[in-house]
Amino acid sequence: MDEFGFIDRTDSNAEKHTLKQKLFGTNDVMPMWVADMDIATPSCILDAVRHRLEHPIIGYEIMREQAYKAQCDWVEHNHAWKIEVDWLSYSPSVVASIGCAIRAFSDEGDEVIVQSPVYPPFYDMVRNNNRKLVLNPLVHDDQGEYRFDLEDLKAKITPNTKLLLLCSPHNPVGRVWSREELLSLGELCTQKGIIIISDEVHCDIVFSENKHIPLASLSQKLSESTVTLIGPGKTFNMAGFSISTVIIASSVLRERYRSEQHKMHFGDGAVLSHVAFEAAYAQGHTWHKNLMEHLNANRRMIEQWCAGHPVIGFRKPEGTYLAWLDCRALKMGDRELRNFFVNEAGLGLSAGLSFGKEGSGFMRLNFAVAREVLVRALEQLSRALEKNGYG
Ligand SMILES: Cc1ncc(COP(=O)(O)O)c(C=O)c1O
């Protein structure tokens, strides 16, 4: 059996399918939006959970130290960052951790920097917690490359600026930030006393010509002023287990974070998630390596397709399984563009505009699918373009 072959999720209550009608006005689209994979969760995880189910009681349990140790080993092995079990806290979701960190490290009315375009809950977490959203848009250069705009950032920092939310690797633009880029951003923030909440949930989906560098691993100062969010959800396609980790090296910041977390009584999560978490980090290496080969081949297929359809601009993502398609040459408004993808191409993608106004004219395609699904999606898009005179 092809480990990364087609799996029908239509009747599985997958969000990708259940929300099709609501989001796209029809069920007749291939859903390539929400960022989970249409790829089987590794069998080492499913087997570990099945094994645990042989015990007839599913009660309260706490995370075993060896589960966290497996994650520490994974991070050291894959990202050359030595972390300690004591630094880790359980969280049911990375987005929840962002909210909790915002509450722990700022007060209502304080300013929080967000680098747009970005994963939409970044904005929600700032606004829903009554902090002031300050946008520091990424620069999009003539080659289609996105970069930090440090001059703009410098100009926007005030004494009320407390936090910066970093997305690393970046969803949706697919950048894996370089050491130099991270250092210059990090140094500016540490100079100004700004804590960085670094969402690194995509850290393991990085293609071989790039290297993910955990921000907190770059210097002692950054280690002391960074809150790092990671988890097995994206890496091993196990978002449904609702488990992730907050890494804080500074004991002072850690105590502040935990005291906020205790107000919400997250506890330690659910036993089946603990089991899945440990199996993933302890046994998932080979599966992960094969996954990256599969995703890389899909990425290459999109690149080749775009080379033959220059009206769709594409810069290969350095990380993530998300293709950020530049559709501006189609000269459609955002609503028209979305309708074109849904009604003409039969594809349910994420509209670029949902990531911020800088995303206008873009569409995000999730390519973590079986090869034949991607082939079909690109064929549908080719036909729709041809029909509209863009052949
Ligand atoms: C950058 C980023 N952070 C967080 C999440 C969601 O994480 P969780 O489901 O653990 O809240 C996503 C999901 O797409 C994401 O892209």
mmCIF file with all atom_site columns, C-alpha atoms in Angstrom, residues 179-364:
data_model
loop_
_atom_site.group_PDB
_atom_site.id
_atom_site.type_symbol
_atom_site.label_atom_id
_atom_site.label_alt_id
_atom_site.label_comp_id
_atom_site.label_asym_id
_atom_site.label_entity_id
_atom_site.label_seq_id
_atom_site.pdbx_PDB_ins_code
_atom_site.Cartn_x
_atom_site.Cartn_y
_atom_site.Cartn_z
_atom_site.occupancy
_atom_site.B_iso_or_equiv
_atom_site.pdbx_formal_charge
_atom_site.auth_seq_id
_atom_site.auth_comp_id
_atom_site.auth_asym_id
_atom_site.auth_atom_id
_atom_site.pdbx_PDB_model_num
ATOM 1   C CA . ARG A 1 179 ? 19.749  32.844 10.866  1.00 0.00 ? 179 ARG A CA 1
ATOM 2   C CA . GLU A 1 180 ? 20.594  36.437 9.836   1.00 0.00 ? 180 GLU A CA 1
ATOM 3   C CA . GLU A 1 181 ? 16.955  37.433 9.462   1.00 0.00 ? 181 GLU A CA 1
ATOM 4   C CA . LEU A 1 182 ? 16.016  35.953 12.833  1.00 0.00 ? 182 LEU A CA 1
ATOM 5   C CA . LEU A 1 183 ? 19.015  37.489 14.550  1.00 0.00 ? 183 LEU A CA 1
ATOM 6   C CA . SER A 1 184 ? 18.306  40.987 13.271  1.00 0.00 ? 184 SER A CA 1
ATOM 7   C CA . LEU A 1 185 ? 14.621  40.761 14.224  1.00 0.00 ? 185 LEU A CA 1
ATOM 8   C CA . GLY A 1 186 ? 15.469  39.188 17.575  1.00 0.00 ? 186 GLY A CA 1
ATOM 9   C CA . GLU A 1 187 ? 18.135  41.746 18.442  1.00 0.00 ? 187 GLU A CA 1
ATOM 10  C CA . LEU A 1 188 ? 15.816  44.638 17.727  1.00 0.00 ? 188 LEU A CA 1
ATOM 11  C CA . CYS A 1 189 ? 13.129  43.117 19.956  1.00 0.00 ? 189 CYS A CA 1
ATOM 12  C CA . THR A 1 190 ? 15.476  42.306 22.842  1.00 0.00 ? 190 THR A CA 1
ATOM 13  C CA . GLN A 1 191 ? 16.918  45.848 22.723  1.00 0.00 ? 191 GLN A CA 1
ATOM 14  C CA . LYS A 1 192 ? 13.399  47.226 23.070  1.00 0.00 ? 192 LYS A CA 1
ATOM 15  C CA . GLY A 1 193 ? 12.330  44.755 25.757  1.00 0.00 ? 193 GLY A CA 1
ATOM 16  C CA . ILE A 1 194 ? 9.774   43.074 23.492  1.00 0.00 ? 194 ILE A CA 1
ATOM 17  C CA . ILE A 1 195 ? 8.961   39.420 24.164  1.00 0.00 ? 195 ILE A CA 1
ATOM 18  C CA . ILE A 1 196 ? 8.600   37.297 21.030  1.00 0.00 ? 196 ILE A CA 1
ATOM 19  C CA . ILE A 1 197 ? 5.937   34.621 20.865  1.00 0.00 ? 197 ILE A CA 1
ATOM 20  C CA . SER A 1 198 ? 7.391   32.361 18.205  1.00 0.00 ? 198 SER A CA 1
ATOM 21  C CA . ASP A 1 199 ? 4.861   30.021 16.625  1.00 0.00 ? 199 ASP A CA 1
ATOM 22  C CA . GLU A 1 200 ? 7.071   27.259 15.223  1.00 0.00 ? 200 GLU A CA 1
ATOM 23  C CA . VAL A 1 201 ? 4.367   24.655 14.694  1.00 0.00 ? 201 VAL A CA 1
ATOM 24  C CA . HIS A 1 202 ? 5.476   24.181 11.052  1.00 0.00 ? 202 HIS A CA 1
ATOM 25  C CA . CYS A 1 203 ? 9.128   23.669 12.071  1.00 0.00 ? 203 CYS A CA 1
ATOM 26  C CA . ASP A 1 204 ? 9.321   20.064 10.878  1.00 0.00 ? 204 ASP A CA 1
ATOM 27  C CA . ILE A 1 205 ? 7.790   20.706 7.449   1.00 0.00 ? 205 ILE A CA 1
ATOM 28  C CA . VAL A 1 206 ? 10.917  22.251 5.944   1.00 0.00 ? 206 VAL A CA 1
ATOM 29  C CA . PHE A 1 207 ? 12.445  21.228 2.606   1.00 0.00 ? 207 PHE A CA 1
ATOM 30  C CA . SER A 1 208 ? 16.009  20.015 2.562   1.00 0.00 ? 208 SER A CA 1
ATOM 31  C CA . GLU A 1 209 ? 17.637  23.110 1.043   1.00 0.00 ? 209 GLU A CA 1
ATOM 32  C CA . ASN A 1 210 ? 16.479  25.074 4.099   1.00 0.00 ? 210 ASN A CA 1
ATOM 33  C CA . LYS A 1 211 ? 16.962  24.745 7.802   1.00 0.00 ? 211 LYS A CA 1
ATOM 34  C CA . HIS A 1 212 ? 14.543  25.749 10.506  1.00 0.00 ? 212 HIS A CA 1
ATOM 35  C CA . ILE A 1 213 ? 16.306  27.605 13.293  1.00 0.00 ? 213 ILE A CA 1
ATOM 36  C CA . PRO A 1 214 ? 14.431  27.957 16.580  1.00 0.00 ? 214 PRO A CA 1
ATOM 37  C CA . LEU A 1 215 ? 14.575  31.646 17.446  1.00 0.00 ? 215 LEU A CA 1
ATOM 38  C CA . ALA A 1 216 ? 15.277  30.909 21.106  1.00 0.00 ? 216 ALA A CA 1
ATOM 39  C CA . SER A 1 217 ? 18.344  28.840 20.175  1.00 0.00 ? 217 SER A CA 1
ATOM 40  C CA . LEU A 1 218 ? 20.165  31.816 18.675  1.00 0.00 ? 218 LEU A CA 1
ATOM 41  C CA . SER A 1 219 ? 21.474  33.557 21.800  1.00 0.00 ? 219 SER A CA 1
ATOM 42  C CA . GLN A 1 220 ? 21.180  33.615 25.553  1.00 0.00 ? 220 GLN A CA 1
ATOM 43  C CA . LYS A 1 221 ? 19.208  36.851 25.365  1.00 0.00 ? 221 LYS A CA 1
ATOM 44  C CA . LEU A 1 222 ? 16.730  35.402 22.883  1.00 0.00 ? 222 LEU A CA 1
ATOM 45  C CA . SER A 1 223 ? 16.439  32.240 24.894  1.00 0.00 ? 223 SER A CA 1
ATOM 46  C CA . GLU A 1 224 ? 15.430  34.407 27.874  1.00 0.00 ? 224 GLU A CA 1
ATOM 47  C CA . SER A 1 225 ? 12.857  36.478 25.974  1.00 0.00 ? 225 SER A CA 1
ATOM 48  C CA . THR A 1 226 ? 11.177  34.010 23.629  1.00 0.00 ? 226 THR A CA 1
ATOM 49  C CA . VAL A 1 227 ? 8.113   31.850 24.112  1.00 0.00 ? 227 VAL A CA 1
ATOM 50  C CA . THR A 1 228 ? 8.264   29.017 21.577  1.00 0.00 ? 228 THR A CA 1
ATOM 51  C CA . LEU A 1 229 ? 5.181   27.097 20.492  1.00 0.00 ? 229 LEU A CA 1
ATOM 52  C CA . ILE A 1 230 ? 5.534   23.726 18.823  1.00 0.00 ? 230 ILE A CA 1
ATOM 53  C CA . GLY A 1 231 ? 3.634   20.478 18.644  1.00 0.00 ? 231 GLY A CA 1
ATOM 54  C CA . PRO A 1 232 ? 3.156   17.214 16.776  1.00 0.00 ? 232 PRO A CA 1
ATOM 55  C CA . GLY A 1 233 ? -0.134  18.292 15.157  1.00 0.00 ? 233 GLY A CA 1
ATOM 56  C CA . LYS A 1 234 ? 1.233   19.457 11.796  1.00 0.00 ? 234 LYS A CA 1
ATOM 57  C CA . THR A 1 235 ? 4.306   17.217 11.657  1.00 0.00 ? 235 THR A CA 1
ATOM 58  C CA . PHE A 1 236 ? 2.457   13.940 12.168  1.00 0.00 ? 236 PHE A CA 1
ATOM 59  C CA . ASN A 1 237 ? -1.012  14.945 11.013  1.00 0.00 ? 237 ASN A CA 1
ATOM 60  C CA . MET A 1 238 ? -2.531  14.476 14.444  1.00 0.00 ? 238 MET A CA 1
ATOM 61  C CA . ALA A 1 239 ? -4.244  17.841 15.035  1.00 0.00 ? 239 ALA A CA 1
ATOM 62  C CA . GLY A 1 240 ? -7.289  15.915 16.271  1.00 0.00 ? 240 GLY A CA 1
ATOM 63  C CA . PHE A 1 241 ? -5.347  14.869 19.372  1.00 0.00 ? 241 PHE A CA 1
ATOM 64  C CA . SER A 1 242 ? -5.278  18.497 20.445  1.00 0.00 ? 242 SER A CA 1
ATOM 65  C CA . ILE A 1 243 ? -1.879  18.552 22.076  1.00 0.00 ? 243 ILE A CA 1
ATOM 66  C CA . SER A 1 244 ? 1.045   20.962 21.806  1.00 0.00 ? 244 SER A CA 1
ATOM 67  C CA . THR A 1 245 ? 3.870   22.387 23.852  1.00 0.00 ? 245 THR A CA 1
ATOM 68  C CA . VAL A 1 246 ? 4.938   25.792 25.118  1.00 0.00 ? 246 VAL A CA 1
ATOM 69  C CA . ILE A 1 247 ? 8.704   26.093 25.597  1.00 0.00 ? 247 ILE A CA 1
ATOM 70  C CA . ILE A 1 248 ? 9.994   28.804 27.924  1.00 0.00 ? 248 ILE A CA 1
ATOM 71  C CA . ALA A 1 249 ? 13.597  28.749 29.113  1.00 0.00 ? 249 ALA A CA 1
ATOM 72  C CA . SER A 1 250 ? 13.343  31.742 31.458  1.00 0.00 ? 250 SER A CA 1
ATOM 73  C CA . SER A 1 251 ? 12.007  30.664 34.843  1.00 0.00 ? 251 SER A CA 1
ATOM 74  C CA . VAL A 1 252 ? 10.544  34.140 35.375  1.00 0.00 ? 252 VAL A CA 1
ATOM 75  C CA . LEU A 1 253 ? 8.572   34.115 32.128  1.00 0.00 ? 253 LEU A CA 1
ATOM 76  C CA . ARG A 1 254 ? 7.618   30.489 32.664  1.00 0.00 ? 254 ARG A CA 1
ATOM 77  C CA . GLU A 1 255 ? 6.075   31.239 36.028  1.00 0.00 ? 255 GLU A CA 1
ATOM 78  C CA . ARG A 1 256 ? 4.119   34.154 34.552  1.00 0.00 ? 256 ARG A CA 1
ATOM 79  C CA . TYR A 1 257 ? 2.875   31.945 31.722  1.00 0.00 ? 257 TYR A CA 1
ATOM 80  C CA . ARG A 1 258 ? 1.906   29.091 34.031  1.00 0.00 ? 258 ARG A CA 1
ATOM 81  C CA . SER A 1 259 ? 0.092   31.335 36.436  1.00 0.00 ? 259 SER A CA 1
ATOM 82  C CA . GLU A 1 260 ? -2.065  32.590 33.527  1.00 0.00 ? 260 GLU A CA 1
ATOM 83  C CA . GLN A 1 261 ? -2.559  29.039 32.293  1.00 0.00 ? 261 GLN A CA 1
ATOM 84  C CA . HIS A 1 262 ? -3.721  27.889 35.726  1.00 0.00 ? 262 HIS A CA 1
ATOM 85  C CA . LYS A 1 263 ? -6.553  30.399 35.573  1.00 0.00 ? 263 LYS A CA 1
ATOM 86  C CA . MET A 1 264 ? -7.963  28.387 32.667  1.00 0.00 ? 264 MET A CA 1
ATOM 87  C CA . HIS A 1 265 ? -7.364  24.956 34.128  1.00 0.00 ? 265 HIS A CA 1
ATOM 88  C CA . PHE A 1 266 ? -6.027  23.360 30.942  1.00 0.00 ? 266 PHE A CA 1
ATOM 89  C CA . GLY A 1 267 ? -4.736  20.541 33.082  1.00 0.00 ? 267 GLY A CA 1
ATOM 90  C CA . ASP A 1 268 ? -2.470  18.073 31.375  1.00 0.00 ? 268 ASP A CA 1
ATOM 91  C CA . GLY A 1 269 ? -4.635  16.961 28.469  1.00 0.00 ? 269 GLY A CA 1
ATOM 92  C CA . ALA A 1 270 ? -6.038  13.582 27.539  1.00 0.00 ? 270 ALA A CA 1
ATOM 93  C CA . VAL A 1 271 ? -4.435  10.191 27.875  1.00 0.00 ? 271 VAL A CA 1
ATOM 94  C CA . LEU A 1 272 ? -4.799  9.104  24.238  1.00 0.00 ? 272 LEU A CA 1
ATOM 95  C CA . SER A 1 273 ? -3.110  12.333 23.192  1.00 0.00 ? 273 SER A CA 1
ATOM 96  C CA . HIS A 1 274 ? -0.219  11.673 25.567  1.00 0.00 ? 274 HIS A CA 1
ATOM 97  C CA . VAL A 1 275 ? 0.262   8.242  24.045  1.00 0.00 ? 275 VAL A CA 1
ATOM 98  C CA . ALA A 1 276 ? 0.086   9.612  20.492  1.00 0.00 ? 276 ALA A CA 1
ATOM 99  C CA . PHE A 1 277 ? 2.521   12.413 21.361  1.00 0.00 ? 277 PHE A CA 1
ATOM 100 C CA . GLU A 1 278 ? 5.128   10.063 22.762  1.00 0.00 ? 278 GLU A CA 1
ATOM 101 C CA . ALA A 1 279 ? 4.852   7.583  19.891  1.00 0.00 ? 279 ALA A CA 1
ATOM 102 C CA . ALA A 1 280 ? 5.141   10.397 17.354  1.00 0.00 ? 280 ALA A CA 1
ATOM 103 C CA . TYR A 1 281 ? 8.343   11.897 18.699  1.00 0.00 ? 281 TYR A CA 1
ATOM 104 C CA . ALA A 1 282 ? 9.927   8.588  19.702  1.00 0.00 ? 282 ALA A CA 1
ATOM 105 C CA . GLN A 1 283 ? 9.081   6.555  16.602  1.00 0.00 ? 283 GLN A CA 1
ATOM 106 C CA . GLY A 1 284 ? 8.088   8.946  13.838  1.00 0.00 ? 284 GLY A CA 1
ATOM 107 C CA . HIS A 1 285 ? 11.508  9.637  12.261  1.00 0.00 ? 285 HIS A CA 1
ATOM 108 C CA . THR A 1 286 ? 11.294  7.352  9.224   1.00 0.00 ? 286 THR A CA 1
ATOM 109 C CA . TRP A 1 287 ? 7.688   8.226  8.494   1.00 0.00 ? 287 TRP A CA 1
ATOM 110 C CA . HIS A 1 288 ? 8.599   11.922 8.667   1.00 0.00 ? 288 HIS A CA 1
ATOM 111 C CA . LYS A 1 289 ? 11.492  11.468 6.261   1.00 0.00 ? 289 LYS A CA 1
ATOM 112 C CA . ASN A 1 290 ? 9.190   9.716  3.769   1.00 0.00 ? 290 ASN A CA 1
ATOM 113 C CA . LEU A 1 291 ? 6.546   12.391 4.256   1.00 0.00 ? 291 LEU A CA 1
ATOM 114 C CA . MET A 1 292 ? 9.015   15.109 3.288   1.00 0.00 ? 292 MET A CA 1
ATOM 115 C CA . GLU A 1 293 ? 9.894   13.226 0.092   1.00 0.00 ? 293 GLU A CA 1
ATOM 116 C CA . HIS A 1 294 ? 6.221   12.966 -0.773  1.00 0.00 ? 294 HIS A CA 1
ATOM 117 C CA . LEU A 1 295 ? 5.586   16.657 -0.062  1.00 0.00 ? 295 LEU A CA 1
ATOM 118 C CA . ASN A 1 296 ? 8.675   17.668 -1.985  1.00 0.00 ? 296 ASN A CA 1
ATOM 119 C CA . ALA A 1 297 ? 7.484   15.760 -5.060  1.00 0.00 ? 297 ALA A CA 1
ATOM 120 C CA . ASN A 1 298 ? 4.104   17.509 -4.782  1.00 0.00 ? 298 ASN A CA 1
ATOM 121 C CA . ARG A 1 299 ? 5.849   20.854 -4.433  1.00 0.00 ? 299 ARG A CA 1
ATOM 122 C CA . ARG A 1 300 ? 7.860   20.102 -7.586  1.00 0.00 ? 300 ARG A CA 1
ATOM 123 C CA . MET A 1 301 ? 4.685   19.183 -9.439  1.00 0.00 ? 301 MET A CA 1
ATOM 124 C CA . ILE A 1 302 ? 3.127   22.551 -8.591  1.00 0.00 ? 302 ILE A CA 1
ATOM 125 C CA . GLU A 1 303 ? 6.308   24.322 -9.619  1.00 0.00 ? 303 GLU A CA 1
ATOM 126 C CA . GLN A 1 304 ? 6.297   22.571 -13.011 1.00 0.00 ? 304 GLN A CA 1
ATOM 127 C CA . TRP A 1 305 ? 2.618   23.249 -13.493 1.00 0.00 ? 305 TRP A CA 1
ATOM 128 C CA . CYS A 1 306 ? 3.090   26.944 -12.693 1.00 0.00 ? 306 CYS A CA 1
ATOM 129 C CA . ALA A 1 307 ? 6.018   27.145 -15.123 1.00 0.00 ? 307 ALA A CA 1
ATOM 130 C CA . GLY A 1 308 ? 3.532   26.111 -17.827 1.00 0.00 ? 308 GLY A CA 1
ATOM 131 C CA . HIS A 1 309 ? 0.880   28.541 -16.532 1.00 0.00 ? 309 HIS A CA 1
ATOM 132 C CA . PRO A 1 310 ? 2.782   31.775 -15.904 1.00 0.00 ? 310 PRO A CA 1
ATOM 133 C CA . VAL A 1 311 ? -0.414  33.658 -15.159 1.00 0.00 ? 311 VAL A CA 1
ATOM 134 C CA . ILE A 1 312 ? -0.220  32.023 -11.716 1.00 0.00 ? 312 ILE A CA 1
ATOM 135 C CA . GLY A 1 313 ? 2.860   33.293 -9.869  1.00 0.00 ? 313 GLY A CA 1
ATOM 136 C CA . PHE A 1 314 ? 4.547   30.801 -7.553  1.00 0.00 ? 314 PHE A CA 1
ATOM 137 C CA . ARG A 1 315 ? 7.601   30.874 -5.390  1.00 0.00 ? 315 ARG A CA 1
ATOM 138 C CA . LYS A 1 316 ? 8.437   27.476 -3.966  1.00 0.00 ? 316 LYS A CA 1
ATOM 139 C CA . PRO A 1 317 ? 7.664   27.389 -0.250  1.00 0.00 ? 317 PRO A CA 1
ATOM 140 C CA . GLU A 1 318 ? 10.809  26.734 1.808   1.00 0.00 ? 318 GLU A CA 1
ATOM 141 C CA . GLY A 1 319 ? 8.616   25.189 4.473   1.00 0.00 ? 319 GLY A CA 1
ATOM 142 C CA . THR A 1 320 ? 4.960   24.205 5.101   1.00 0.00 ? 320 THR A CA 1
ATOM 143 C CA . TYR A 1 321 ? 2.743   22.222 2.729   1.00 0.00 ? 321 TYR A CA 1
ATOM 144 C CA . LEU A 1 322 ? 1.009   25.381 1.620   1.00 0.00 ? 322 LEU A CA 1
ATOM 145 C CA . ALA A 1 323 ? 1.404   26.911 -1.828  1.00 0.00 ? 323 ALA A CA 1
ATOM 146 C CA . TRP A 1 324 ? 0.845   30.664 -1.881  1.00 0.00 ? 324 TRP A CA 1
ATOM 147 C CA . LEU A 1 325 ? -0.432  31.229 -5.415  1.00 0.00 ? 325 LEU A CA 1
ATOM 148 C CA . ASP A 1 326 ? -0.090  34.730 -6.807  1.00 0.00 ? 326 ASP A CA 1
ATOM 149 C CA . CYS A 1 327 ? -3.208  35.150 -8.939  1.00 0.00 ? 327 CYS A CA 1
ATOM 150 C CA . ARG A 1 328 ? -2.982  38.899 -9.377  1.00 0.00 ? 328 ARG A CA 1
ATOM 151 C CA . ALA A 1 329 ? -2.278  38.598 -13.106 1.00 0.00 ? 329 ALA A CA 1
ATOM 152 C CA . LEU A 1 330 ? -5.790  37.199 -13.534 1.00 0.00 ? 330 LEU A CA 1
ATOM 153 C CA . LYS A 1 331 ? -6.968  40.717 -12.679 1.00 0.00 ? 331 LYS A CA 1
ATOM 154 C CA . MET A 1 332 ? -9.998  39.532 -10.734 1.00 0.00 ? 332 MET A CA 1
ATOM 155 C CA . GLY A 1 333 ? -11.372 41.055 -7.557  1.00 0.00 ? 333 GLY A CA 1
ATOM 156 C CA . ASP A 1 334 ? -11.077 38.826 -4.483  1.00 0.00 ? 334 ASP A CA 1
ATOM 157 C CA . ARG A 1 335 ? -14.680 37.669 -4.593  1.00 0.00 ? 335 ARG A CA 1
ATOM 158 C CA . GLU A 1 336 ? -14.432 36.953 -8.325  1.00 0.00 ? 336 GLU A CA 1
ATOM 159 C CA . LEU A 1 337 ? -11.184 35.064 -7.765  1.00 0.00 ? 337 LEU A CA 1
ATOM 160 C CA . ARG A 1 338 ? -12.732 32.898 -5.081  1.00 0.00 ? 338 ARG A CA 1
ATOM 161 C CA . ASN A 1 339 ? -15.763 32.230 -7.292  1.00 0.00 ? 339 ASN A CA 1
ATOM 162 C CA . PHE A 1 340 ? -13.475 31.329 -10.168 1.00 0.00 ? 340 PHE A CA 1
ATOM 163 C CA . PHE A 1 341 ? -11.668 28.725 -8.066  1.00 0.00 ? 341 PHE A CA 1
ATOM 164 C CA . VAL A 1 342 ? -14.898 27.320 -6.623  1.00 0.00 ? 342 VAL A CA 1
ATOM 165 C CA . ASN A 1 343 ? -17.232 27.407 -9.592  1.00 0.00 ? 343 ASN A CA 1
ATOM 166 C CA . GLU A 1 344 ? -14.914 27.076 -12.566 1.00 0.00 ? 344 GLU A CA 1
ATOM 167 C CA . ALA A 1 345 ? -12.091 24.952 -11.132 1.00 0.00 ? 345 ALA A CA 1
ATOM 168 C CA . GLY A 1 346 ? -14.056 23.070 -8.448  1.00 0.00 ? 346 GLY A CA 1
ATOM 169 C CA . LEU A 1 347 ? -11.389 23.844 -5.845  1.00 0.00 ? 347 LEU A CA 1
ATOM 170 C CA . GLY A 1 348 ? -11.893 24.969 -2.264  1.00 0.00 ? 348 GLY A CA 1
ATOM 171 C CA . LEU A 1 349 ? -8.766  26.968 -1.354  1.00 0.00 ? 349 LEU A CA 1
ATOM 172 C CA . SER A 1 350 ? -8.111  29.552 1.349   1.00 0.00 ? 350 SER A CA 1
ATOM 173 C CA . ALA A 1 351 ? -8.628  33.069 0.050   1.00 0.00 ? 351 ALA A CA 1
ATOM 174 C CA . GLY A 1 352 ? -5.476  35.166 0.363   1.00 0.00 ? 352 GLY A CA 1
ATOM 175 C CA . LEU A 1 353 ? -7.460  38.067 1.752   1.00 0.00 ? 353 LEU A CA 1
ATOM 176 C CA . SER A 1 354 ? -8.331  36.033 4.860   1.00 0.00 ? 354 SER A CA 1
ATOM 177 C CA . PHE A 1 355 ? -4.643  36.331 5.876   1.00 0.00 ? 355 PHE A CA 1
ATOM 178 C CA . GLY A 1 356 ? -4.752  40.135 5.784   1.00 0.00 ? 356 GLY A CA 1
ATOM 179 C CA . LYS A 1 357 ? -5.098  42.759 3.100   1.00 0.00 ? 357 LYS A CA 1
ATOM 180 C CA . GLU A 1 358 ? -1.616  41.980 1.763   1.00 0.00 ? 358 GLU A CA 1
ATOM 181 C CA . GLY A 1 359 ? -3.076  38.610 0.713   1.00 0.00 ? 359 GLY A CA 1
ATOM 182 C CA . SER A 1 360 ? -5.451  40.203 -1.771  1.00 0.00 ? 360 SER A CA 1
ATOM 183 C CA . GLY A 1 361 ? -5.129  38.474 -5.172  1.00 0.00 ? 361 GLY A CA 1
ATOM 184 C CA . PHE A 1 362 ? -3.546  35.331 -3.681  1.00 0.00 ? 362 PHE A CA 1
ATOM 185 C CA . MET A 1 363 ? -4.936  31.873 -2.972  1.00 0.00 ? 363 MET A CA 1
ATOM 186 C CA . ARG A 1 364 ? -3.442  29.295 -0.593  1.00 0.00 ? 364 ARG A CA 1
#
